[in-house]
Amino acid sequence: MIDVTAVFDIGKTNKKFFLFDKNYKEVYKEYIHFDEIEDEDGFPTENLPALQTWLKSVFENILEASEYNVKAINFSTYGASFVHLDENGEVLTPLYNYTKPIDKNIIDGFLEKYGPKEEFLKTTGCFDLSLLNSGLQLYWLKYSKPEVFKKIKYSLHLPQYLSYVFTGIPLSEYTSIGCHTALWDYTKKDYHEWVYKEELNNILPKIVSTETSINMNYNGKRIKIGVGIHDSSSALLPYVRSVKKKFVLVSTGTWSITLNPFTDHPIIEDTHDKDSINYMRINGKPVKATRLFLGNEYKIQVRKLDKHFGVAEDYHRHVKFDYETYSEIMKDFKHMFKWESLMDSKMPSETKISYTKFEDAYHQLMTELVLLQIKSIKEVIGGDSIKRLYIDGGFSDNDLFVKLLSHHFRNMKLRTTDSSLGSALGAAISISDTELNSKFLKKNYSLKKHVPFIIK
């Protein structure tokens, strides 16, 4: 029988369940996908009842399995989502989708009371006001659905709700509070004054460290149950625990999130920059971050190039960096791509491809996208002295992306890691007493060193 830590890793699309052994090696996994349901306004939302049923059945099956001895369980999920409970612990509302539009009057009324907007965004580490700020969801409920709001006993962020399903104990923790919720004042290191004025602190449970676990007797077994963790902060944790020197992590995917957990100046000064945000580490320390819709734009533009050159849709995966091609592009460099999901003052009014080969156009595309990524990284480093750069996620195996970044950050040690388990592993580590050493990333994340190419 193997001793294991169980982790539910809940994304908006895929719901995953993992078992890790004492060395954090994956020994079991299970995936499921639920179709969304609709809230009372017909807007798509998470199927919370189905999710809860699945959590319980998967966990009970594992407890009965003779080959595993579950010692602990934890939860990693997307943020900006509240579950509201009544005095009987019953769920009161749908899990409102953070993309759901919110009445402009609500936002205007909020800013009249608690603005000016720029100052508010700066102190709360947010880039705008919408339901993507879970705190605004509470304000919206209070003033647009007062009869529902009055019945709320506790509002739990999604990771803490999943923990509550197993423990029945309502709690709050730092990483969920700190992810662009508009609840936290980063200058005071406490809830923002508006939270107290609106008396929302009465429905937000006690804050505990993310490393907190509750020892419980579950179906006759003694199990350590974690309080849950926000997925971006969770993905950062294995690096923070195993790398002793200061670093910046570029976590790539649909969004490319660049995280600096070591800055002495976490508060975003430029409130016009819609892509600067704050996260929180498990101990409540702020993380300065920037976000870039890189993977989304890449997908859009590659699809267009496939069509333009008549190549197979996976052709781009096999293109390797070519120095001569890059040199030609840089000789008389001009921006060629008009972005659809990104804003850049240097982009042309329309895309004009002057190349006859896919490889050349692809090099041009990656050069332009990497320029945006460089800007994002530099913003997050600011004046800090940081010599290490880690890249994980989808772009970590894109040869052009890695070589171009390595070239532009020649004075930094650039490493790529390969782990689709990032946030799940972080959740397992956060409730473990195990010390991680410097070999952890090499063993568990296929850590690779990259040397800048030689300029000819």
Coordinates of C-alpha atoms in Angstrom, one line a residue:
M1 CA 0.0 0.0 0.0
I2 CA 1.5 3.4 -1.1
D3 CA 1.1 6.5 1.1
V4 CA -0.3 9.2 -1.1
T5 CA -1.5 12.9 -1.1
A6 CA -4.7 13.4 -3.1
V7 CA -5.3 16.6 -5.0
F8 CA -8.3 17.9 -6.9
D9 CA -7.2 20.4 -9.5
I10 CA -10.3 22.2 -10.8
G11 CA -10.0 24.2 -14.0
K12 CA -12.8 25.9 -15.9
T13 CA -12.6 23.3 -18.6
N14 CA -11.1 20.1 -17.1
K15 CA -11.5 18.7 -13.6
K16 CA -8.6 16.6 -12.5
F17 CA -7.8 14.3 -9.6
F18 CA -4.2 13.2 -8.8
L19 CA -2.4 11.0 -6.3
F20 CA 1.2 11.8 -5.6
D21 CA 3.6 9.6 -3.7
K22 CA 6.0 10.9 -1.0
N23 CA 8.5 12.0 -3.7
Y24 CA 5.7 13.9 -5.5
K25 CA 5.6 11.5 -8.4
E26 CA 2.1 11.1 -10.0
V27 CA 0.8 7.5 -9.3
Y28 CA -2.8 8.0 -10.4
K29 CA -4.9 10.5 -12.3
E30 CA -8.5 10.9 -13.3
Y31 CA -10.1 13.6 -15.6
I32 CA -13.7 14.7 -16.2
H33 CA -15.4 17.5 -18.0
F34 CA -18.9 18.9 -17.2
D35 CA -21.0 20.9 -19.5
E36 CA -21.9 24.3 -18.1
I37 CA -25.3 25.0 -16.8
E38 CA -27.1 28.4 -16.7
D39 CA -27.6 30.9 -13.8
E40 CA -30.9 32.7 -13.3
D41 CA -30.1 35.2 -16.0
G42 CA -29.3 32.5 -18.6
F43 CA -25.5 33.1 -18.3
P44 CA -23.3 30.0 -18.5
T45 CA -21.8 28.8 -15.1
E46 CA -20.1 25.9 -13.4
N47 CA -22.2 22.9 -12.7
L48 CA -21.5 23.0 -9.0
P49 CA -23.9 20.2 -7.9
A50 CA -22.3 17.8 -10.4
L51 CA -18.8 18.9 -9.3
Q52 CA -19.6 18.2 -5.7
T53 CA -21.0 14.8 -6.4
W54 CA -17.9 13.9 -8.5
L55 CA -15.5 15.0 -5.7
K56 CA -17.2 12.8 -3.1
S57 CA -17.5 9.7 -5.3
V58 CA -13.9 9.9 -6.6
F59 CA -12.5 10.3 -3.2
E60 CA -14.6 7.6 -1.6
N61 CA -13.5 5.2 -4.4
I62 CA -9.9 6.0 -3.7
L63 CA -10.3 5.4 0.0
E64 CA -11.6 2.0 -0.7
A65 CA -8.8 1.1 -3.2
S66 CA -6.5 -1.4 -1.6
E67 CA -3.3 -0.1 -3.3
Y68 CA -3.4 3.5 -1.9
N69 CA -3.3 4.9 1.7
V70 CA -4.5 8.5 1.5
K71 CA -2.7 10.6 4.1
A72 CA -3.7 14.0 2.9
I73 CA -6.0 15.9 0.4
N74 CA -5.9 19.4 -1.0
F75 CA -7.6 21.5 -3.6
S76 CA -6.3 23.8 -6.4
T77 CA -8.8 25.8 -8.4
Y78 CA -9.3 28.9 -10.6
G79 CA -10.0 32.1 -8.7
A80 CA -12.4 35.0 -8.8
S81 CA -15.3 32.7 -7.8
F82 CA -17.4 32.7 -4.6
V83 CA -19.7 30.0 -3.2
H84 CA -22.3 31.5 -0.9
L85 CA -23.7 29.4 2.0
D86 CA -26.8 30.0 4.1
E87 CA -27.0 29.3 7.9
N88 CA -27.6 25.6 7.2
G89 CA -24.5 25.3 5.0
E90 CA -26.6 25.0 1.9
V91 CA -25.4 26.7 -1.4
L92 CA -27.6 29.8 -2.0
T93 CA -26.7 30.9 -5.6
P94 CA -25.1 29.6 -8.7
L95 CA -21.3 29.9 -9.0
Y96 CA -21.4 33.1 -10.9
N97 CA -19.1 33.1 -13.9
Y98 CA -16.4 35.8 -13.6
T99 CA -17.0 36.8 -17.3
K100 CA -20.7 37.6 -16.5
P101 CA -21.3 41.3 -17.3
I102 CA -22.2 43.5 -14.4
D103 CA -24.5 46.6 -14.5
K104 CA -22.4 49.7 -15.0
N105 CA -24.6 51.5 -12.4
I106 CA -23.2 49.1 -9.8
I107 CA -19.6 49.9 -10.7
D108 CA -20.3 53.7 -10.9
G109 CA -22.0 53.6 -7.5
F110 CA -19.1 51.7 -6.0
L111 CA -16.5 54.2 -7.3
E112 CA -18.6 57.1 -6.1
K113 CA -18.2 55.7 -2.6
Y114 CA -14.7 54.2 -2.7
G115 CA -12.9 55.9 -5.7
P116 CA -11.0 57.5 -7.3
K117 CA -10.7 54.5 -9.5
E118 CA -6.9 54.7 -10.2
E119 CA -6.1 54.9 -6.5
F120 CA -8.4 52.0 -5.7
L121 CA -6.9 49.8 -8.4
K122 CA -3.4 50.6 -7.3
T123 CA -4.0 49.7 -3.6
T124 CA -6.0 46.5 -4.4
G125 CA -3.6 45.2 -7.2
C126 CA -6.4 45.0 -9.8
F127 CA -6.5 46.1 -13.4
D128 CA -10.2 46.9 -13.7
L129 CA -13.5 46.5 -12.0
S130 CA -15.8 43.7 -13.0
L131 CA -17.0 40.3 -11.7
L132 CA -13.4 39.1 -12.3
N133 CA -12.9 40.9 -8.9
S134 CA -14.8 38.5 -6.6
G135 CA -15.2 41.3 -4.0
L136 CA -17.3 43.2 -6.5
Q137 CA -19.5 40.1 -6.7
L138 CA -20.4 40.6 -3.0
Y139 CA -21.1 44.3 -3.6
W140 CA -23.3 43.4 -6.7
L141 CA -25.2 40.8 -4.7
K142 CA -25.8 43.2 -1.8
Y143 CA -27.3 45.9 -4.0
S144 CA -28.9 44.0 -6.9
K145 CA -30.1 40.9 -5.0
P146 CA -30.5 42.1 -1.4
E147 CA -33.0 39.3 -0.4
V148 CA -30.4 36.7 -1.4
F149 CA -27.5 38.6 0.2
K150 CA -29.3 38.8 3.6
K151 CA -29.4 35.0 3.7
I152 CA -25.6 34.6 3.3
K153 CA -23.8 33.2 6.4
Y154 CA -20.5 32.6 4.7
S155 CA -18.9 33.4 1.3
L156 CA -16.1 31.0 0.4
H157 CA -13.7 31.2 -2.5
L158 CA -13.9 28.1 -4.6
P159 CA -10.8 26.4 -3.3
Q160 CA -12.0 26.9 0.3
Y161 CA -15.5 25.7 -0.6
L162 CA -14.0 22.4 -1.9
S163 CA -12.2 22.0 1.4
Y164 CA -15.5 22.9 3.2
V165 CA -17.3 20.0 1.3
F166 CA -14.9 17.6 3.2
T167 CA -14.5 19.4 6.6
G168 CA -17.6 21.5 7.1
I169 CA -15.3 24.2 8.4
P170 CA -15.5 27.6 6.6
L171 CA -12.2 29.4 6.2
S172 CA -10.4 32.0 4.1
E173 CA -6.8 32.0 3.0
Y174 CA -4.3 34.4 1.4
T175 CA -3.8 33.2 -2.2
S176 CA -7.6 33.3 -3.0
I177 CA -8.0 36.7 -1.3
G178 CA -5.0 38.1 -3.1
C179 CA -5.9 37.3 -6.7
H180 CA -7.4 40.5 -8.1
T181 CA -10.4 40.3 -5.8
A182 CA -10.5 44.0 -4.9
L183 CA -10.9 42.9 -1.3
W184 CA -7.3 43.3 -0.1
D185 CA -5.4 46.6 0.5
Y186 CA -1.8 45.8 -0.4
T187 CA -0.6 48.9 1.4
K188 CA -2.2 48.0 4.7
K189 CA -1.9 44.2 4.4
D190 CA -5.5 43.8 5.5
Y191 CA -8.9 43.9 3.9
H192 CA -9.6 47.2 2.2
E193 CA -11.6 49.7 4.2
W194 CA -14.6 49.3 1.9
V195 CA -15.0 45.7 3.0
Y196 CA -15.4 46.8 6.6
K197 CA -17.7 49.7 5.7
E198 CA -20.0 47.4 3.8
E199 CA -19.7 44.9 6.7
L200 CA -18.6 42.1 4.3
N201 CA -16.0 41.0 6.9
N202 CA -19.0 39.4 8.7
I203 CA -19.5 36.9 6.0
L204 CA -15.8 36.3 5.2
P205 CA -14.5 33.5 7.4
K206 CA -11.3 33.6 9.5
I207 CA -8.1 33.9 7.4
V208 CA -5.6 31.1 7.9
S209 CA -2.2 30.4 6.2
T210 CA -2.5 28.3 3.0
E211 CA -0.3 25.7 4.7
T212 CA -3.0 25.0 7.3
S213 CA -4.5 21.5 7.4
I214 CA -7.2 20.0 9.4
N215 CA -6.8 16.5 10.8
M216 CA -10.1 14.7 10.4
N217 CA -11.6 11.3 10.7
Y218 CA -13.1 10.7 7.3
N219 CA -15.0 7.5 6.7
G220 CA -13.0 5.9 9.6
K221 CA -9.6 7.1 8.2
R222 CA -7.4 9.8 9.8
I223 CA -6.7 12.3 7.0
K224 CA -5.1 15.7 6.8
I225 CA -7.4 18.0 4.8
G226 CA -5.9 21.2 3.3
V227 CA -7.8 24.6 3.0
G228 CA -7.2 24.9 -0.8
I229 CA -5.1 27.2 -2.9
H230 CA -5.5 29.5 -5.9
D231 CA -4.0 27.8 -9.0
S232 CA -1.6 30.6 -10.1
S233 CA -0.1 30.9 -6.6
S234 CA 0.0 27.1 -6.5
A235 CA 2.0 26.8 -9.7
L236 CA 4.5 29.2 -8.3
L237 CA 5.0 27.3 -5.0
P238 CA 7.4 24.5 -6.1
Y239 CA 9.8 27.1 -7.5
V240 CA 9.6 29.3 -4.3
R241 CA 10.3 26.2 -2.2
S242 CA 13.2 24.7 -4.2
V243 CA 15.0 27.7 -5.7
K244 CA 17.1 29.6 -3.2
K245 CA 18.0 32.6 -5.3
K246 CA 15.6 35.3 -6.6
F247 CA 13.8 34.5 -9.9
V248 CA 11.0 35.5 -12.2
L249 CA 8.6 32.8 -13.5
V250 CA 6.9 33.1 -16.9
S251 CA 3.9 30.7 -16.7
T252 CA 2.7 30.4 -20.3
G253 CA -0.6 29.1 -21.8
T254 CA -3.7 30.9 -23.1
W255 CA -2.5 33.7 -20.7
S256 CA 1.2 34.3 -20.1
I257 CA 1.5 35.3 -16.5
T258 CA 4.9 36.7 -15.4
L259 CA 5.4 36.5 -11.6
N260 CA 8.0 38.2 -9.4
P261 CA 7.6 36.9 -5.8
F262 CA 10.7 38.8 -4.6
T263 CA 10.0 42.4 -5.4
D264 CA 10.4 45.1 -2.7
H265 CA 8.0 47.2 -4.7
P266 CA 4.9 45.1 -5.3
I267 CA 2.4 47.9 -5.7
I268 CA 1.6 48.7 -9.3
E269 CA 2.3 52.4 -10.0
D270 CA 1.0 52.6 -13.5
T271 CA -2.8 52.2 -13.2
H272 CA -3.2 52.7 -16.9
D273 CA -1.5 49.4 -17.5
K274 CA -4.4 47.0 -17.7
D275 CA -2.1 44.0 -17.5
S276 CA -0.4 44.6 -14.2
I277 CA -1.9 42.8 -11.2
N278 CA -1.0 41.3 -7.8
Y279 CA -1.2 37.8 -6.5
M280 CA -0.3 36.6 -3.0
R281 CA 2.1 33.9 -1.8
I282 CA 0.9 31.4 0.7
N283 CA 2.2 33.4 3.6
G284 CA 0.4 36.6 2.5
K285 CA 3.5 38.2 0.8
P286 CA 2.5 40.1 -2.4
V287 CA 3.6 38.9 -5.8
K288 CA 3.9 41.4 -8.6
A289 CA 2.6 40.1 -11.9
T290 CA 1.8 41.0 -15.5
R291 CA -0.5 39.1 -17.8
L292 CA -0.4 38.8 -21.6
F293 CA -3.0 37.1 -23.8
L294 CA -0.1 35.5 -25.6
G295 CA -1.3 31.9 -26.2
N296 CA -4.7 33.1 -27.4
E297 CA -3.1 35.5 -29.9
Y298 CA -0.6 32.9 -31.0
K299 CA -3.4 30.4 -31.8
I300 CA -5.3 33.1 -33.9
Q301 CA -2.3 34.1 -35.9
V302 CA -0.9 30.6 -36.5
R303 CA -4.4 29.5 -37.8
K304 CA -4.2 32.4 -40.3
L305 CA -0.7 31.5 -41.4
D306 CA -1.7 27.9 -41.9
K307 CA -4.4 29.0 -44.2
H308 CA -2.3 31.6 -46.0
F309 CA 0.5 29.1 -46.8
G310 CA -1.7 26.0 -47.1
V311 CA 0.2 23.9 -44.4
A312 CA -1.0 21.4 -41.9
E313 CA -2.4 22.8 -38.6
D314 CA 0.5 21.2 -36.6
Y315 CA 3.2 22.3 -39.0
H316 CA 4.3 25.2 -36.7
R317 CA 5.2 22.7 -34.0
H318 CA 8.2 21.5 -36.1
V319 CA 9.7 24.9 -37.0
K320 CA 13.1 25.4 -35.3
F321 CA 14.9 28.6 -34.8
D322 CA 17.1 29.7 -37.7
Y323 CA 19.7 32.4 -37.1
E324 CA 19.9 33.5 -40.7
T325 CA 16.2 34.0 -41.0
Y326 CA 16.1 36.0 -37.7
S327 CA 19.0 38.2 -38.9
E328 CA 17.2 39.0 -42.1
I329 CA 14.1 40.0 -40.1
M330 CA 16.1 42.3 -37.8
K331 CA 18.1 44.0 -40.6
D332 CA 15.1 46.2 -41.5
F333 CA 12.6 45.3 -38.8
K334 CA 9.0 46.3 -39.3
H335 CA 5.9 45.2 -37.4
M336 CA 3.8 43.1 -39.7
F337 CA 0.9 41.6 -37.6
K338 CA -2.2 43.3 -36.4
W339 CA -3.3 41.6 -33.2
E340 CA -6.9 40.6 -32.5
S341 CA -6.8 40.0 -28.7
L342 CA -3.8 42.2 -27.8
M343 CA -3.2 45.9 -27.9
D344 CA 0.1 47.3 -29.0
S345 CA 0.8 50.9 -30.2
K346 CA 3.3 49.6 -32.7
M347 CA 1.1 47.2 -34.6
P348 CA 0.0 48.1 -38.1
S349 CA -3.7 48.8 -39.1
E350 CA -3.8 45.4 -40.9
T351 CA -1.6 42.3 -41.3
K352 CA 0.5 42.3 -44.4
I353 CA 2.6 39.2 -45.0
S354 CA 5.5 39.8 -47.4
Y355 CA 7.1 36.4 -47.1
T356 CA 6.8 33.4 -49.5
K357 CA 7.7 30.7 -46.9
F358 CA 5.8 29.7 -43.8
E359 CA 9.0 29.5 -41.8
D360 CA 9.9 33.1 -42.5
A361 CA 6.5 34.4 -41.6
Y362 CA 6.5 32.3 -38.4
H363 CA 9.9 33.7 -37.4
Q364 CA 8.4 37.2 -37.9
L365 CA 5.3 36.3 -35.8
M366 CA 7.4 34.9 -32.9
T367 CA 9.8 37.9 -33.0
E368 CA 6.8 40.3 -32.6
L369 CA 5.2 38.2 -29.9
V370 CA 8.4 37.8 -27.9
L371 CA 8.9 41.6 -28.0
L372 CA 5.6 41.9 -26.1
Q373 CA 6.7 39.2 -23.7
I374 CA 10.0 41.0 -23.1
K375 CA 8.1 44.2 -22.2
S376 CA 5.9 42.2 -19.8
I377 CA 9.0 40.6 -18.1
K378 CA 10.8 43.9 -17.8
E379 CA 7.8 45.5 -16.1
V380 CA 7.6 42.8 -13.5
I381 CA 11.3 42.9 -12.7
G382 CA 11.3 46.7 -12.5
G383 CA 14.4 47.9 -10.6
D384 CA 14.9 44.5 -8.8
S385 CA 18.2 42.7 -9.3
I386 CA 17.1 39.3 -10.6
K387 CA 19.3 36.9 -12.5
R388 CA 17.1 33.9 -13.0
L389 CA 14.2 33.4 -15.4
Y390 CA 12.0 30.3 -15.5
I391 CA 9.6 29.4 -18.3
D392 CA 6.9 26.8 -17.9
G393 CA 3.7 25.8 -19.7
G394 CA 2.9 25.6 -23.4
F395 CA 5.6 27.8 -24.7
S396 CA 8.4 26.1 -22.8
D397 CA 9.0 23.7 -25.7
N398 CA 8.6 26.4 -28.5
D399 CA 12.2 26.6 -29.8
L400 CA 11.8 30.2 -31.2
F401 CA 10.2 31.5 -28.0
V402 CA 12.9 30.1 -25.8
K403 CA 15.8 31.1 -28.0
L404 CA 14.6 34.6 -28.6
L405 CA 14.0 35.2 -24.8
S406 CA 17.4 33.7 -24.0
H407 CA 19.0 36.1 -26.6
H408 CA 17.2 39.2 -25.1
F409 CA 18.0 38.3 -21.5
R410 CA 21.6 37.3 -22.1
N411 CA 22.6 38.5 -18.6
M412 CA 20.1 36.1 -16.9
K413 CA 20.2 32.3 -16.4
L414 CA 17.2 31.0 -18.4
R415 CA 15.7 27.6 -17.6
T416 CA 12.6 25.9 -19.0
T417 CA 10.5 23.4 -17.0
D418 CA 8.0 20.9 -18.2
S419 CA 5.2 20.1 -15.9
S420 CA 1.5 19.9 -16.7
L421 CA 1.1 19.2 -13.0
G422 CA 2.2 22.7 -11.8
S423 CA -0.8 23.8 -9.8
A424 CA -1.7 20.2 -8.6
L425 CA 1.9 19.7 -7.3
G426 CA 1.8 23.1 -5.6
A427 CA -1.3 22.1 -3.7
A428 CA 0.3 18.8 -2.6
I429 CA 3.5 20.6 -1.5
S430 CA 1.6 23.4 0.4
I431 CA 0.3 20.9 3.0
S432 CA 3.5 18.9 3.3
D433 CA 6.3 19.3 5.8
T434 CA 8.8 18.0 3.3
E435 CA 11.7 20.3 2.5
L436 CA 12.4 20.6 -1.3
N437 CA 16.0 20.8 -2.4
S438 CA 17.6 22.3 -5.5
K439 CA 17.3 19.0 -7.4
F440 CA 13.5 19.0 -7.2
L441 CA 12.9 20.9 -10.5
K442 CA 15.4 18.7 -12.3
K443 CA 13.8 15.5 -11.0
N444 CA 10.1 16.5 -11.2
Y445 CA 10.0 19.2 -13.9
S446 CA 12.6 18.2 -16.5
L447 CA 14.5 21.4 -15.9
K448 CA 16.6 22.4 -18.9
K449 CA 19.3 25.1 -19.1
H450 CA 19.5 27.4 -22.2
V451 CA 22.5 29.3 -23.5
P452 CA 21.9 32.4 -25.7
F453 CA 22.8 31.8 -29.4
I454 CA 26.1 33.2 -30.7
I455 CA 25.7 36.5 -32.7
K456 CA 27.5 36.1 -36.0

